[in-house]
Amino acid sequence: MALTLLQIPPELISCILLYLSARDILSCRLTCRTLYDLSGSSPMRYLVQMERSAVTDDVRPGLSYPERLRILEKREEAWEVLDFRRSVQVCVPFASTGIYDFTGGAFLLGTRLSSTSRRLTEGYSYLPLPSLSSVGDQKLEWVKLGLGVQVLDVGLAVHEHDLIAALTACVFLSFLLRKADKNISFERRMTFEIQLLSFSTGQPHPLAQQPIIFITTKSVLLGHCNVLIEVVGDFLALLITFPWARNENEGHCFEITNTCNPFAYHVQLRSSEWGAYSYFSFLTQDTLVIPNLVRNTLELVKIVIDNDDIPRLATLCVLNLPPLTRRASIVRLGCRAEPNPTGTDPLAIPAPSSRPFRDRAEDAIILFHMMIEDVQLHPGQFHFPDMRPFAFIVHRRALVEQIPAAYRTCPPFGSTPEPERAPVPVPWAAWGVAVTRWFEGDPASMRWITTTAGQRAVTMEDGIPTPIIVRDFNPYAVRSIRARAVASGQDGPCDWSAELPNGNRMTLKVEESVIAAGSVFIEDVRSSLPYVEIVTWAEYQYEGVLIDEERILGLKVRIWRHRR
């Protein structure tokens, strides 16, 4: 005789429920009293709260489900009202450079030899930061590591690999003997290499077969270069751009490197136009979004590894951005998302704090920040062009959904099922209005890159002092505040605001925002991605604010003055 579900022992029913999604667990709670009680246990509530908070569990031993649930609920309660439960001030006792990062529970700064040295970055220092879930006070100490060579930039994979990848540069003289006149000429050239180091120890990474990987050699005459490094799974993506190079063959260098293999491969980007590329961001472990400044598009590309084991990029989709007028041009189009996706292999090290979970990469938002040059045309008059800053937010998932279904079903790093051809760009109105939210003149997103974590973004108004503003794009948070607005008597989908008990102000933003057409955009730029905004009642003397999974970092700039 077949048994019904409720005839199974409750312990087995609980085990079965653990394999359900959060949505299915909530559905079970509505069926009968027995399933309601079983679905209300700590493990089930933790799974539901994980879904609402868009986090994934690292399955660390030693923490019970009630403890995990308490830590997660405590974090969400603090973010919901922007309750700063603890404030710690830390000095920077060394001369820092422009290199910085904020990820994996650590804040990193590039360092010089000394405050009086004019030499460029020759190492880095990082500060492990305390967690709300940590027991007792932690002593905050900077960890300093020197590499003895110029460092151009670093990429971090602290959580996944305990890895820091440092791009270094070394200048040398190249001599050339010309047979025609038998004269010797020389040229200053620069060698670019990647050093793969363990983040926690500063020693060569134990999983790297070759801890120093040669990338390329370029002429010093190309001038200043911009660098972006991202590590996901076993692959490191490196983009080096030379803003002053007018030769498309020298203007950029894009490399895909296997961190466990001593080879780096030059990968050709689709466009060879000068100045087209300067940023990229991973969407999944094998797909990237690469903004194209020249064509005003977002290119979604896939890393494909054929039988020769050499990676290449296959363009899957091209998304148009709002069309610009003839007098406007993009001079900067950057992007950043935190955390990065990870590979399919288990994590190499435990989580960097006692927190048992981390934000889900696939649900994270991507912040795109744009600087558009607006050339004022007046006959007979010369005007310096106006620089207009813009920023927009979109979920990683929303961009992945724009990839054709046939490509989304391809195995990771596998070839595309159809012959590759240049895709037809998707018009902005067909994809962008409902899934993005645009902001004009957001100063924080232009000055700092680490201003998003998961589905939250932090910013400040221009000027000092100013309040801190946190925007939460989690659809569950939006739904919760919308229910609160309806309960307060609001009728219809419109913006709603309320003062919180701690004096901060909460605002639900669901109405469509519009950036009017004019000298920059041909048409009105409409966007309607809903979000919840918290603005602090207090004002702060910060030059900038950064954010990670559980803290906000306020920066105060100190100017070094030297006595002769």
XYZ file of C-alpha atoms in Angstrom:
564
model
C 0.000 0.000 0.000
C 1.398 3.390 -1.017
C 2.097 5.888 1.728
C 1.081 9.520 1.614
C 3.547 12.220 2.546
C 2.057 12.798 5.992
C 2.363 9.101 6.833
C 6.142 9.355 6.643
C 7.891 10.049 9.971
C 8.296 13.810 10.605
C 12.093 13.502 10.658
C 12.074 12.201 7.062
C 9.610 14.889 5.956
C 11.988 17.535 7.336
C 14.869 16.013 5.361
C 12.748 16.074 2.198
C 11.771 19.693 2.732
C 15.448 20.684 2.930
C 15.788 19.853 -0.782
C 12.994 22.246 -1.778
C 13.381 25.812 -2.910
C 12.409 28.636 -0.584
C 9.288 29.282 -2.679
C 8.218 25.630 -2.372
C 8.837 25.652 1.395
C 6.538 28.661 1.722
C 3.910 26.868 -0.385
C 4.097 23.838 1.911
C 3.384 26.084 4.904
C -0.003 26.906 3.375
C -1.197 23.317 2.887
C -1.828 21.904 6.363
C -0.949 22.305 10.021
C 1.665 19.531 10.010
C 3.650 20.955 7.115
C 3.212 24.458 8.549
C 4.903 23.396 11.783
C 7.686 21.458 10.022
C 8.353 24.315 7.595
C 8.732 26.728 10.500
C 11.816 25.034 11.953
C 15.145 26.862 12.053
C 16.643 25.051 9.014
C 13.584 25.899 6.888
C 13.473 29.505 8.066
C 17.179 29.814 7.321
C 16.691 28.549 3.742
C 13.839 31.005 3.211
C 15.868 33.893 4.659
C 18.822 32.957 2.440
C 16.579 33.294 -0.611
C 15.208 36.630 0.546
C 18.687 37.957 1.284
C 20.203 36.486 -1.920
C 23.067 34.752 -0.101
C 24.668 31.344 -0.445
C 25.850 29.170 2.435
C 29.449 27.968 2.586
C 28.395 24.959 4.695
C 31.033 25.668 7.303
C 31.028 23.198 10.202
C 30.492 24.256 13.785
C 27.538 26.608 13.330
C 24.016 25.364 13.945
C 21.040 26.486 11.861
C 19.697 28.716 14.663
C 23.105 30.466 14.831
C 23.232 30.899 11.053
C 19.694 32.272 11.036
C 20.471 34.684 13.880
C 23.587 36.049 12.127
C 21.752 36.520 8.837
C 18.692 38.151 10.400
C 20.914 40.462 12.431
C 22.702 41.559 9.269
C 19.475 42.186 7.370
C 17.918 44.123 10.253
C 20.940 46.433 10.387
C 20.863 47.111 6.639
C 17.083 47.607 6.587
C 17.284 50.729 8.771
C 20.996 51.508 8.199
C 21.836 50.989 11.840
C 25.564 51.532 12.424
C 26.014 49.259 15.417
C 29.740 49.791 15.710
C 32.203 52.421 14.538
C 35.959 51.874 14.375
C 38.547 54.446 13.295
C 41.732 53.179 11.692
C 44.720 55.300 10.659
C 46.810 54.688 7.555
C 50.391 54.934 8.893
C 52.112 54.781 5.503
C 52.223 56.564 2.155
C 49.526 55.045 -0.010
C 49.076 55.208 -3.778
C 46.074 55.152 -6.073
C 45.755 51.349 -6.025
C 43.015 50.109 -3.711
C 40.386 47.378 -3.345
C 37.740 46.389 -0.825
C 36.603 42.778 -0.973
C 36.662 39.530 0.969
C 36.590 41.332 4.324
C 39.830 43.202 3.617
C 40.729 46.745 2.576
C 43.851 47.016 0.407
C 46.018 50.018 -0.456
C 49.078 50.282 -2.677
C 52.226 51.476 -0.906
C 55.419 53.346 -1.714
C 58.798 52.820 -0.081
C 58.308 55.890 2.116
C 56.286 59.075 2.368
C 59.186 61.052 0.860
C 59.676 58.683 -2.056
C 58.348 59.731 -5.445
C 58.591 56.222 -6.811
C 55.423 54.467 -7.851
C 53.650 51.578 -6.159
C 56.112 48.911 -5.005
C 53.874 46.836 -2.753
C 50.590 46.796 -0.939
C 49.137 46.759 2.556
C 45.809 45.307 3.578
C 43.666 45.524 6.686
C 41.534 42.513 7.718
C 38.270 43.987 9.000
C 36.144 42.653 11.863
C 32.823 40.918 11.273
C 29.576 41.472 13.149
C 29.489 37.730 13.752
C 32.960 37.674 15.326
C 33.211 37.078 19.052
C 35.011 39.773 21.043
C 37.122 42.664 19.828
C 39.624 42.127 17.064
C 42.917 43.987 16.885
C 43.146 45.826 13.583
C 46.635 45.710 12.128
C 47.906 46.505 8.659
C 49.739 43.691 6.865
C 52.430 45.123 4.572
C 54.094 43.284 1.692
C 56.687 44.660 -0.728
C 57.342 43.222 -4.192
C 60.487 45.189 -5.036
C 59.164 46.113 -8.494
C 56.641 48.593 -9.843
C 53.052 47.391 -9.355
C 50.478 48.707 -11.837
C 47.376 47.091 -10.371
C 46.141 44.045 -8.491
C 43.217 41.642 -8.787
C 41.829 39.761 -5.779
C 40.180 36.390 -5.348
C 40.407 36.278 -1.561
C 37.355 34.168 -0.904
C 37.783 31.675 -3.727
C 41.540 31.137 -3.940
C 43.283 33.221 -1.233
C 44.861 34.839 -4.286
C 46.204 38.260 -5.214
C 47.363 38.756 -8.789
C 49.726 41.720 -9.196
C 50.593 43.175 -12.592
C 54.189 44.384 -12.447
C 56.251 46.389 -14.923
C 60.001 46.541 -15.456
C 61.685 49.038 -17.825
C 64.732 48.024 -19.884
C 66.696 49.290 -22.895
C 66.233 47.467 -26.185
C 69.163 47.824 -28.639
C 68.676 47.536 -32.404
C 71.512 47.290 -34.963
C 70.494 48.695 -38.354
C 72.349 46.985 -41.206
C 71.938 49.935 -43.575
C 74.077 52.418 -41.646
C 75.499 50.038 -39.037
C 74.294 52.329 -36.294
C 72.896 51.151 -33.003
C 69.651 52.626 -31.740
C 67.921 51.870 -28.501
C 64.396 52.117 -27.182
C 63.040 52.037 -23.659
C 60.583 49.177 -23.343
C 58.491 47.807 -20.509
C 57.878 44.162 -19.636
C 54.510 43.282 -18.093
C 54.243 40.239 -15.832
C 51.626 38.797 -13.483
C 52.730 37.617 -10.046
C 50.356 35.093 -8.440
C 50.636 35.348 -4.657
C 48.831 33.944 -1.656
C 46.846 36.834 -0.209
C 47.244 35.716 3.402
C 51.016 35.101 3.276
C 52.367 37.132 0.341
C 54.287 34.053 -0.851
C 53.989 32.521 -4.339
C 50.607 30.857 -4.610
C 50.893 27.106 -3.942
C 48.472 26.151 -6.764
C 50.285 28.102 -9.485
C 52.679 26.004 -11.551
C 54.516 29.208 -12.450
C 53.945 32.088 -10.004
C 55.282 34.713 -12.471
C 53.637 34.805 -15.912
C 55.006 36.891 -18.780
C 52.279 38.967 -20.456
C 53.757 41.294 -23.073
C 56.397 43.906 -23.849
C 55.469 47.443 -24.899
C 57.293 50.653 -25.715
C 57.515 53.199 -22.916
C 56.589 55.821 -25.522
C 52.993 54.561 -25.346
C 52.788 56.391 -22.029
C 50.384 55.824 -19.167
C 48.272 52.665 -19.212
C 45.033 51.679 -17.502
C 44.757 48.173 -16.044
C 41.861 45.961 -14.983
C 42.337 42.479 -13.487
C 39.583 40.036 -12.511
C 39.956 36.423 -11.326
C 37.079 33.949 -11.631
C 37.504 30.214 -11.204
C 40.752 29.069 -12.818
C 40.951 32.044 -15.171
C 42.386 35.512 -14.877
C 41.248 38.192 -17.330
C 43.552 41.166 -17.852
C 42.854 44.289 -19.906
C 45.644 46.832 -20.470
C 44.720 49.983 -22.388
C 46.985 52.806 -23.538
C 44.875 55.980 -23.794
C 47.534 57.896 -25.745
C 48.200 55.184 -28.332
C 46.605 55.959 -31.682
C 47.470 52.613 -33.222
C 44.663 50.088 -32.827
C 47.251 47.294 -32.561
C 48.849 49.013 -29.550
C 45.764 50.583 -27.988
C 44.763 47.616 -25.849
C 45.915 44.190 -24.746
C 43.387 41.633 -23.502
C 44.722 38.420 -21.950
C 43.062 35.275 -20.619
C 45.337 33.341 -18.250
C 44.890 30.038 -16.465
C 46.093 30.717 -12.925
C 47.172 27.084 -12.511
C 48.971 27.018 -15.874
C 52.103 28.945 -16.856
C 50.696 30.307 -20.130
C 48.901 33.546 -20.984
C 46.936 33.910 -24.212
C 46.277 37.130 -26.088
C 42.588 37.274 -26.979
C 41.349 39.496 -29.790
C 38.445 41.762 -28.922
C 35.761 42.181 -31.567
C 36.391 45.846 -32.289
C 39.839 47.131 -33.208
C 38.783 50.779 -33.002
C 41.057 52.913 -30.864
C 39.644 53.691 -27.423
C 36.748 51.246 -27.660
C 37.474 49.261 -24.491
C 38.653 50.097 -20.999
C 36.514 47.983 -18.599
C 34.814 44.616 -18.332
C 32.965 42.591 -15.717
C 32.227 38.876 -15.356
C 28.588 37.786 -15.609
C 29.236 34.066 -15.075
C 32.434 32.064 -14.888
C 32.726 32.096 -18.702
C 30.767 35.166 -19.867
C 31.681 38.840 -19.625
C 30.119 42.199 -20.350
C 32.493 44.579 -22.128
C 31.356 48.185 -22.659
C 32.241 49.636 -26.065
C 32.797 53.388 -25.753
C 32.955 54.022 -29.494
C 29.748 52.215 -30.449
C 27.850 53.040 -27.220
C 27.011 49.381 -26.582
C 27.463 46.566 -24.090
C 29.014 43.460 -25.640
C 28.193 40.145 -23.962
C 30.930 37.652 -24.807
C 31.772 34.069 -23.915
C 35.192 32.538 -23.251
C 35.407 29.535 -25.565
C 38.157 26.918 -25.292
C 38.417 24.704 -28.354
C 40.395 21.510 -28.831
C 43.677 23.444 -28.997
C 43.122 24.630 -25.393
C 43.561 28.254 -26.471
C 40.784 30.538 -25.229
C 38.958 32.951 -27.513
C 36.009 35.303 -27.177
C 32.703 34.659 -28.937
C 30.224 37.538 -29.073
C 26.782 36.347 -27.947
C 24.805 39.557 -27.805
C 25.216 43.329 -28.244
C 22.997 45.696 -26.257
C 22.542 49.285 -27.355
C 22.706 52.032 -24.735
C 20.559 55.189 -25.006
C 21.520 56.897 -28.300
C 23.703 59.990 -28.076
C 23.572 63.197 -30.040
C 26.272 63.982 -32.588
C 27.893 66.470 -30.218
C 28.202 63.964 -27.351
C 30.771 61.193 -26.950
C 31.672 58.763 -24.161
C 35.090 59.350 -22.638
C 34.690 56.830 -19.837
C 32.406 53.825 -19.370
C 33.365 51.623 -16.433
C 31.609 48.804 -14.635
C 31.999 46.893 -11.383
C 30.116 44.145 -9.518
C 30.829 42.503 -6.170
C 31.198 39.632 -5.524
C 32.617 37.989 -8.611
C 31.260 34.630 -9.798
C 33.258 31.564 -8.818
C 34.225 28.388 -10.616
C 32.525 25.040 -10.215
C 35.233 23.583 -7.966
C 34.862 23.798 -4.163
C 36.275 26.873 -2.467
C 40.015 26.644 -1.890
C 39.828 28.197 1.576
C 37.126 28.848 4.162
C 35.259 32.116 4.281
C 37.539 34.953 5.524
C 35.307 35.594 8.551
C 33.081 33.647 10.886
C 30.074 34.652 8.795
C 28.738 31.408 7.269
C 27.306 32.936 4.082
C 28.112 35.397 1.337
C 26.169 37.340 -1.273
C 25.139 35.376 -4.363
C 27.130 36.579 -7.354
C 24.407 35.805 -9.894
C 21.969 38.128 -8.096
C 24.426 41.003 -7.657
C 24.009 44.368 -9.318
C 26.493 45.890 -11.762
C 27.229 49.597 -11.497
C 28.053 51.288 -14.804
C 29.524 54.773 -14.519
C 29.778 57.020 -17.566
C 31.478 60.303 -18.328
C 30.072 61.902 -21.459
C 31.704 64.813 -23.216
C 29.213 67.437 -24.352
C 30.712 69.742 -26.975
C 28.967 73.124 -27.086
C 28.750 74.303 -30.683
C 28.626 78.088 -31.085
C 29.877 79.622 -34.360
C 32.956 81.739 -33.850
C 33.328 80.852 -30.189
C 35.531 78.344 -28.394
C 34.191 76.490 -25.393
C 35.745 73.774 -23.311
C 33.512 70.686 -23.496
C 31.259 69.948 -20.545
C 31.775 66.628 -18.756
C 28.476 65.067 -17.743
C 28.585 62.138 -15.269
C 25.912 59.429 -15.375
C 25.518 56.051 -13.680
C 23.097 53.181 -14.063
C 22.408 49.985 -12.145
C 21.413 46.612 -13.616
C 21.344 43.082 -12.178
C 23.815 40.542 -13.535
C 20.890 38.185 -14.061
C 19.097 40.719 -16.254
C 22.061 40.915 -18.632
C 22.441 37.122 -18.783
C 18.750 36.857 -19.733
C 19.457 38.954 -22.834
C 21.743 36.228 -24.204
C 19.885 34.044 -26.747
C 18.541 30.860 -25.177
C 20.608 28.610 -27.454
C 23.802 30.179 -26.102
C 22.712 30.019 -22.453
C 22.401 26.232 -22.674
C 26.004 25.786 -23.866
C 28.354 24.104 -21.375
C 30.861 26.398 -19.646
C 33.712 27.331 -21.995
C 32.088 25.233 -24.742
C 31.622 26.303 -28.350
C 28.450 28.059 -29.443
C 25.929 25.840 -31.282
C 25.598 28.068 -34.366
C 28.148 29.537 -36.758
C 29.458 32.714 -35.163
C 28.451 35.944 -36.829
C 28.174 39.529 -35.704
C 24.902 39.764 -33.765
C 22.353 42.468 -34.480
C 22.373 44.993 -31.600
C 19.321 44.930 -29.345
C 17.696 48.400 -29.169
C 17.839 50.169 -25.811
C 14.057 50.442 -25.548
C 13.709 46.670 -26.001
C 15.851 45.691 -23.042
C 16.970 48.579 -20.840
C 14.022 50.583 -19.542
C 12.540 47.979 -17.181
C 15.781 46.471 -15.818
C 17.952 49.552 -15.204
C 17.905 52.623 -12.988
C 19.786 55.730 -14.126
C 21.264 58.528 -12.026
C 22.764 61.803 -13.181
C 25.682 63.490 -11.473
C 26.392 60.775 -8.891
C 29.854 61.869 -7.631
C 30.679 58.796 -5.509
C 30.314 56.300 -8.360
C 32.781 58.317 -10.453
C 35.522 58.616 -7.809
C 35.418 55.129 -6.267
C 34.806 51.693 -7.748
C 33.966 49.557 -4.698
C 30.571 51.129 -4.005
C 28.385 48.033 -4.524
C 28.080 44.739 -2.631
C 25.512 42.164 -3.600
C 22.356 44.117 -4.437
C 23.245 47.232 -2.416
C 25.002 50.408 -3.512
C 26.312 53.258 -1.382
C 26.811 56.880 -2.337
C 26.995 60.369 -0.888
C 25.873 63.765 -2.044
C 28.473 66.167 -3.365
C 30.029 68.381 -0.715
C 31.021 67.950 2.929
C 29.371 67.207 5.314
C 26.767 64.999 3.671
C 24.508 62.056 4.617
C 25.226 58.479 3.570
C 22.799 56.965 1.059
C 22.311 53.203 0.639
C 20.152 51.825 -2.178
C 18.867 48.241 -2.034
C 17.794 46.704 -5.363
C 16.770 43.336 -3.868
C 13.252 42.611 -5.204
C 12.300 40.981 -1.876
C 13.245 44.171 -0.022
C 11.174 46.190 -2.497
C 8.204 43.861 -2.047
C 8.441 44.067 1.752
C 8.491 47.869 1.814
C 5.727 48.026 -0.783
C 3.546 45.888 1.525
C 4.347 48.297 4.358
C 3.337 51.229 2.143
C 0.015 49.576 1.288
C -0.636 48.868 4.961
C -0.097 52.573 5.688
C -2.846 53.480 3.254
C -0.927 54.074 0.018
C -3.007 53.381 -3.071
C -1.299 52.373 -6.284
C 2.322 51.783 -7.364
C 3.999 55.061 -6.494
C 6.944 56.254 -4.438
C 6.551 56.156 -0.670
C 8.653 57.602 2.147
C 8.735 57.254 5.922
C 10.982 58.248 8.801
C 12.559 55.337 10.662
C 12.787 55.122 14.472
C 16.524 55.945 14.367
C 15.866 59.160 12.436
C 16.946 57.870 9.020
C 14.569 58.256 6.088
C 13.392 55.309 3.986
C 12.036 55.850 0.475
C 10.516 53.302 -1.882
C 11.384 54.200 -5.481
C 9.077 52.505 -7.971
C 8.081 55.341 -10.276
C 9.862 55.711 -13.585
C 12.749 58.175 -13.589
C 13.534 60.310 -16.631
C 16.723 62.008 -17.790
C 15.472 64.545 -20.311
C 16.713 64.566 -23.891
C 18.950 67.459 -24.818
C 22.553 68.014 -25.787
C 23.631 64.507 -24.650
C 20.792 62.061 -25.326
C 18.594 62.093 -28.399
C 15.583 60.787 -26.490
C 14.468 60.839 -22.867
C 16.317 58.141 -20.907
C 13.652 56.270 -18.935
C 14.402 53.641 -16.295
C 12.201 51.908 -13.759
C 14.186 49.289 -11.792
C 12.647 49.613 -8.289
C 14.741 50.017 -5.160
C 14.640 51.047 -1.507
C 16.726 54.027 -0.426
C 17.901 54.790 3.108
C 19.329 58.254 3.851
C 21.011 58.857 7.214
C 19.880 61.781 9.348
C 23.492 62.343 10.401
C 26.015 63.976 8.083
C 29.615 62.829 7.727
C 32.960 64.400 6.872
C 34.011 61.702 4.390
C 35.728 62.097 1.043
C 34.062 58.892 -0.093
C 32.267 55.769 1.089
C 32.817 52.120 0.170
C 30.675 49.087 0.952
C 30.979 45.324 1.376
C 28.621 42.623 2.637
C 28.271 43.947 6.170
C 29.975 47.324 6.570
C 30.443 50.793 5.157
C 33.939 52.242 4.973
C 34.213 56.041 5.208
C 37.391 57.586 3.836
C 39.109 60.695 5.124
C 42.015 62.004 3.086
C 45.103 63.204 4.932
C 47.599 65.357 3.049
C 51.247 64.601 3.800
C 53.403 67.667 4.448
C 57.165 67.295 4.567
C 59.691 69.510 6.258
C 62.986 70.192 4.587
